[in-house]
PDB file of C-alpha atoms in Angstrom:
ATOM      1  CA  MET A   1      -6.224  12.687  25.434  1.00 56.00           C
ATOM      2  CA  ASN A   2      -2.676  11.666  24.553  1.00 86.00           C
ATOM      3  CA  ARG A   3      -1.089  12.163  21.151  1.00 92.00           C
ATOM      4  CA  TRP A   4      -1.072   8.541  19.986  1.00 93.00           C
ATOM      5  CA  PRO A   5      -4.472   8.541  18.262  1.00 95.00           C
ATOM      6  CA  TYR A   6      -3.333  11.543  16.209  1.00 96.00           C
ATOM      7  CA  VAL A   7       0.016   9.945  15.388  1.00 96.00           C
ATOM      8  CA  PHE A   8      -1.594   6.689  14.255  1.00 97.00           C
ATOM      9  CA  PHE A   9      -4.280   8.475  12.202  1.00 96.00           C
ATOM     10  CA  ALA A  10      -1.762  10.832  10.572  1.00 97.00           C
ATOM     11  CA  THR A  11       0.494   7.938   9.616  1.00 97.00           C
ATOM     12  CA  ALA A  12      -2.445   5.901   8.336  1.00 97.00           C
ATOM     13  CA  THR A  13      -3.460   8.872   6.201  1.00 97.00           C
ATOM     14  CA  VAL A  14      -0.004   9.060   4.620  1.00 97.00           C
ATOM     15  CA  TYR A  15      -0.154   5.335   3.838  1.00 97.00           C
ATOM     16  CA  ILE A  16      -3.589   5.544   2.217  1.00 97.00           C
ATOM     17  CA  LEU A  17      -2.501   8.492   0.091  1.00 97.00           C
ATOM     18  CA  ILE A  18       0.450   6.448  -1.151  1.00 96.00           C
ATOM     19  CA  GLY A  19      -1.782   3.393  -1.577  1.00 95.00           C
ATOM     20  CA  VAL A  20      -4.420   5.234  -3.592  1.00 95.00           C
ATOM     21  CA  LEU A  21      -1.827   6.804  -5.875  1.00 95.00           C
ATOM     22  CA  TRP A  22      -0.107   3.442  -6.279  1.00 94.00           C
ATOM     23  CA  GLY A  23      -3.407   1.751  -7.125  1.00 93.00           C
ATOM     24  CA  MET A  24      -4.234   4.451  -9.638  1.00 95.00           C
ATOM     25  CA  ALA A  25      -0.804   4.066 -11.250  1.00 93.00           C
ATOM     26  CA  MET A  26      -1.302   0.300 -11.534  1.00 92.00           C
ATOM     27  CA  SER A  27      -4.689   0.857 -13.108  1.00 92.00           C
ATOM     28  CA  LEU A  28      -3.482   3.443 -15.610  1.00 94.00           C
ATOM     29  CA  THR A  29      -0.433   1.446 -16.695  1.00 91.00           C
ATOM     30  CA  HIS A  30      -2.129  -1.986 -16.587  1.00 92.00           C
ATOM     31  CA  HIS A  31       0.832  -3.270 -14.589  1.00 88.00           C
ATOM     32  CA  HIS A  32      -0.571  -5.083 -11.566  1.00 89.00           C
ATOM     33  CA  GLU A  33       2.483  -7.131 -10.648  1.00 88.00           C
ATOM     34  CA  THR A  34       2.899  -5.361  -7.319  1.00 85.00           C
ATOM     35  CA  TYR A  35      -0.730  -5.650  -6.165  1.00 87.00           C
ATOM     36  CA  SER A  36       0.257  -7.768  -3.165  1.00 91.00           C
ATOM     37  CA  ALA A  37       2.650  -5.103  -1.859  1.00 92.00           C
ATOM     38  CA  HIS A  38      -0.040  -2.488  -2.489  1.00 93.00           C
ATOM     39  CA  ALA A  39      -2.542  -4.595  -0.503  1.00 94.00           C
ATOM     40  CA  HIS A  40      -0.128  -4.970   2.428  1.00 94.00           C
ATOM     41  CA  LEU A  41       0.440  -1.219   2.508  1.00 95.00           C
ATOM     42  CA  ASN A  42      -3.292  -0.545   2.540  1.00 95.00           C
ATOM     43  CA  LEU A  43      -4.182  -3.255   5.049  1.00 95.00           C
ATOM     44  CA  ILE A  44      -1.408  -2.822   7.597  1.00 95.00           C
ATOM     45  CA  GLY A  45      -0.510   0.781   6.914  1.00 95.00           C
ATOM     46  CA  TRP A  46      -3.979   2.254   6.502  1.00 96.00           C
ATOM     47  CA  VAL A  47      -6.602  -0.051   8.017  1.00 97.00           C
ATOM     48  CA  SER A  48      -4.659  -1.529  10.927  1.00 97.00           C
ATOM     49  CA  GLN A  49      -3.075   1.744  11.992  1.00 97.00           C
ATOM     50  CA  ALA A  50      -6.365   3.623  11.727  1.00 97.00           C
ATOM     51  CA  LEU A  51      -7.955   0.967  13.954  1.00 97.00           C
ATOM     52  CA  MET A  52      -5.048   1.241  16.380  1.00 97.00           C
ATOM     53  CA  GLY A  53      -5.563   5.010  16.472  1.00 96.00           C
ATOM     54  CA  LEU A  54      -9.250   4.452  17.160  1.00 96.00           C
ATOM     55  CA  PHE A  55      -8.388   2.087  19.997  1.00 96.00           C
ATOM     56  CA  TYR A  56      -5.968   4.568  21.572  1.00 95.00           C
ATOM     57  CA  ALA A  57      -8.597   7.324  21.266  1.00 94.00           C
ATOM     58  CA  VAL A  58     -11.420   5.310  22.815  1.00 92.00           C
ATOM     59  CA  MET A  59      -9.960   2.698  25.158  1.00 88.00           C
ATOM     60  CA  GLY A  60      -6.224   3.221  25.332  1.00 83.00           C
ATOM     61  CA  ARG A  61      -6.106   6.510  27.212  1.00 81.00           C
ATOM     62  CA  ARG A  62      -4.459   4.860  30.191  1.00 81.00           C
ATOM     63  CA  THR A  63      -2.026   2.845  28.089  1.00 88.00           C
ATOM     64  CA  PRO A  64       1.568   3.688  29.015  1.00 92.00           C
ATOM     65  CA  ASN A  65       3.321   5.901  26.456  1.00 92.00           C
ATOM     66  CA  TRP A  66       6.163   3.419  26.014  1.00 95.00           C
ATOM     67  CA  LEU A  67       3.706   0.688  24.983  1.00 95.00           C
ATOM     68  CA  ALA A  68       1.943   2.844  22.377  1.00 95.00           C
ATOM     69  CA  ALA A  69       5.300   4.110  21.095  1.00 96.00           C
ATOM     70  CA  THR A  70       6.694   0.582  20.798  1.00 97.00           C
ATOM     71  CA  ASN A  71       3.530  -0.539  19.006  1.00 97.00           C
ATOM     72  CA  TYR A  72       3.874   2.393  16.601  1.00 97.00           C
ATOM     73  CA  VAL A  73       7.603   1.982  15.895  1.00 98.00           C
ATOM     74  CA  PHE A  74       7.537  -1.769  15.262  1.00 98.00           C
ATOM     75  CA  THR A  75       4.396  -1.598  13.124  1.00 97.00           C
ATOM     76  CA  ASN A  76       5.821   1.172  10.933  1.00 97.00           C
ATOM     77  CA  ILE A  77       9.242  -0.393  10.534  1.00 98.00           C
ATOM     78  CA  GLY A  78       7.420  -3.542   9.483  1.00 97.00           C
ATOM     79  CA  VAL A  79       5.096  -1.803   7.014  1.00 97.00           C
ATOM     80  CA  ILE A  80       7.946   0.047   5.325  1.00 96.00           C
ATOM     81  CA  CYS A  81      10.310  -2.928   5.113  1.00 96.00           C
ATOM     82  CA  MET A  82       7.665  -5.478   4.146  1.00 95.00           C
ATOM     83  CA  THR A  83       6.052  -3.294   1.498  1.00 95.00           C
ATOM     84  CA  THR A  84       9.445  -2.402   0.049  1.00 94.00           C
ATOM     85  CA  VAL A  85      10.685  -5.992  -0.169  1.00 94.00           C
ATOM     86  CA  LEU A  86       7.397  -7.164  -1.680  1.00 93.00           C
ATOM     87  CA  TYR A  87       7.557  -4.373  -4.248  1.00 92.00           C
ATOM     88  CA  LEU A  88      11.162  -5.200  -5.168  1.00 91.00           C
ATOM     89  CA  TYR A  89      10.459  -8.906  -5.428  1.00 90.00           C
ATOM     90  CA  LEU A  90       7.174  -8.661  -7.338  1.00 90.00           C
ATOM     91  CA  SER A  91       8.415  -6.018  -9.761  1.00 88.00           C
ATOM     92  CA  GLY A  92      11.428  -8.138 -10.698  1.00 86.00           C
ATOM     93  CA  SER A  93      13.791  -5.449  -9.509  1.00 82.00           C
ATOM     94  CA  ALA A  94      17.511  -5.901  -9.903  1.00 79.00           C
ATOM     95  CA  ALA A  95      17.953  -5.039  -6.217  1.00 81.00           C
ATOM     96  CA  SER A  96      20.490  -7.213  -4.497  1.00 87.00           C
ATOM     97  CA  LYS A  97      19.334 -10.387  -2.843  1.00 87.00           C
ATOM     98  CA  GLN A  98      21.145  -9.253   0.313  1.00 90.00           C
ATOM     99  CA  LEU A  99      19.050  -6.066   0.470  1.00 90.00           C
ATOM    100  CA  MET A 100      15.838  -7.992  -0.088  1.00 90.00           C
ATOM    101  CA  MET A 101      16.788 -10.645   2.465  1.00 93.00           C
ATOM    102  CA  GLY A 102      17.610  -7.943   5.020  1.00 93.00           C
ATOM    103  CA  LEU A 103      14.268  -6.217   4.456  1.00 94.00           C
ATOM    104  CA  TYR A 104      12.505  -9.572   4.670  1.00 94.00           C
ATOM    105  CA  MET A 105      14.266 -10.469   7.918  1.00 96.00           C
ATOM    106  CA  VAL A 106      13.203  -7.134   9.481  1.00 96.00           C
ATOM    107  CA  GLY A 107       9.759  -6.441   7.972  1.00 95.00           C
ATOM    108  CA  PRO A 108       7.459  -9.351   8.834  1.00 95.00           C
ATOM    109  CA  PRO A 109       8.889  -9.901  12.344  1.00 96.00           C
ATOM    110  CA  SER A 110       8.476  -6.171  13.056  1.00 97.00           C
ATOM    111  CA  VAL A 111       4.830  -6.266  11.988  1.00 97.00           C
ATOM    112  CA  ILE A 112       4.258  -9.288  14.204  1.00 97.00           C
ATOM    113  CA  LEU A 113       5.958  -7.559  17.149  1.00 98.00           C
ATOM    114  CA  GLY A 114       3.904  -4.428  16.508  1.00 98.00           C
ATOM    115  CA  PHE A 115       0.718  -6.476  16.704  1.00 98.00           C
ATOM    116  CA  PHE A 116       1.920  -8.224  19.877  1.00 98.00           C
ATOM    117  CA  PHE A 117       2.536  -4.847  21.516  1.00 97.00           C
ATOM    118  CA  PHE A 118      -0.890  -3.713  20.318  1.00 97.00           C
ATOM    119  CA  ALA A 119      -2.430  -6.837  21.862  1.00 97.00           C
ATOM    120  CA  GLY A 120      -0.608  -5.981  25.089  1.00 96.00           C
ATOM    121  CA  ALA A 121      -2.104  -2.482  25.015  1.00 95.00           C
ATOM    122  CA  VAL A 122      -5.598  -3.879  24.390  1.00 95.00           C
ATOM    123  CA  PHE A 123      -5.414  -6.434  27.189  1.00 94.00           C
ATOM    124  CA  LEU A 124      -3.858  -3.929  29.590  1.00 93.00           C
ATOM    125  CA  ALA A 125      -6.659  -1.450  28.856  1.00 90.00           C
ATOM    126  CA  LEU A 126      -9.260  -4.168  29.344  1.00 90.00           C
ATOM    127  CA  ALA A 127      -7.682  -5.240  32.633  1.00 88.00           C
ATOM    128  CA  ARG A 128      -7.484  -1.668  33.910  1.00 85.00           C
ATOM    129  CA  ASN A 129     -11.056  -0.889  32.863  1.00 79.00           C
ATOM    130  CA  TRP A 130     -12.288  -4.166  34.327  1.00 77.00           C
ATOM    131  CA  LYS A 131     -10.943  -3.196  37.758  1.00 68.00           C
ATOM    132  CA  THR A 132     -12.548   0.245  37.636  1.00 59.00           C
ATOM    133  CA  PRO A 133     -15.707   0.092  39.720  1.00 58.00           C
ATOM    134  CA  ALA A 134     -18.899   0.777  37.856  1.00 55.00           C
ATOM    135  CA  VAL A 135     -20.745   3.921  38.822  1.00 55.00           C
ATOM    136  CA  ALA A 136     -24.036   3.065  40.459  1.00 51.00           C
ATOM    137  CA  GLN A 137     -26.993   4.349  38.566  1.00 54.00           C
ATOM    138  CA  ALA A 138     -29.798   5.949  40.565  1.00 51.00           C
TER     139      ALA A 138
END
């Protein structure tokens, strides 16, 4: 088995640890302004990446390394930038509009590209497995 399932699961675990602590902090302080950023971190960072890791463990063994790596890089750049810009915006931060616009211009498109590369990996795996002849059962 290649390393990509482990990389995706390890990264997803880091995101859920951050997400759980963030959620607990919102609960304790009764400040829920940033719930949308928290939800994006949990959904894309934890759930989506854990599912991607599961895919690479079960079906994506013959996926080229460059495709899994590209999927991983774009998805993580997107999660970090999108969560950060949502946090800054929703918390009313005094961060510069240029910084927030830059993060916004990078984050969502990176997530979308990450999911396109993931779709490519899924369809490539399906095509490769489809062509593999079934073993005749006795």
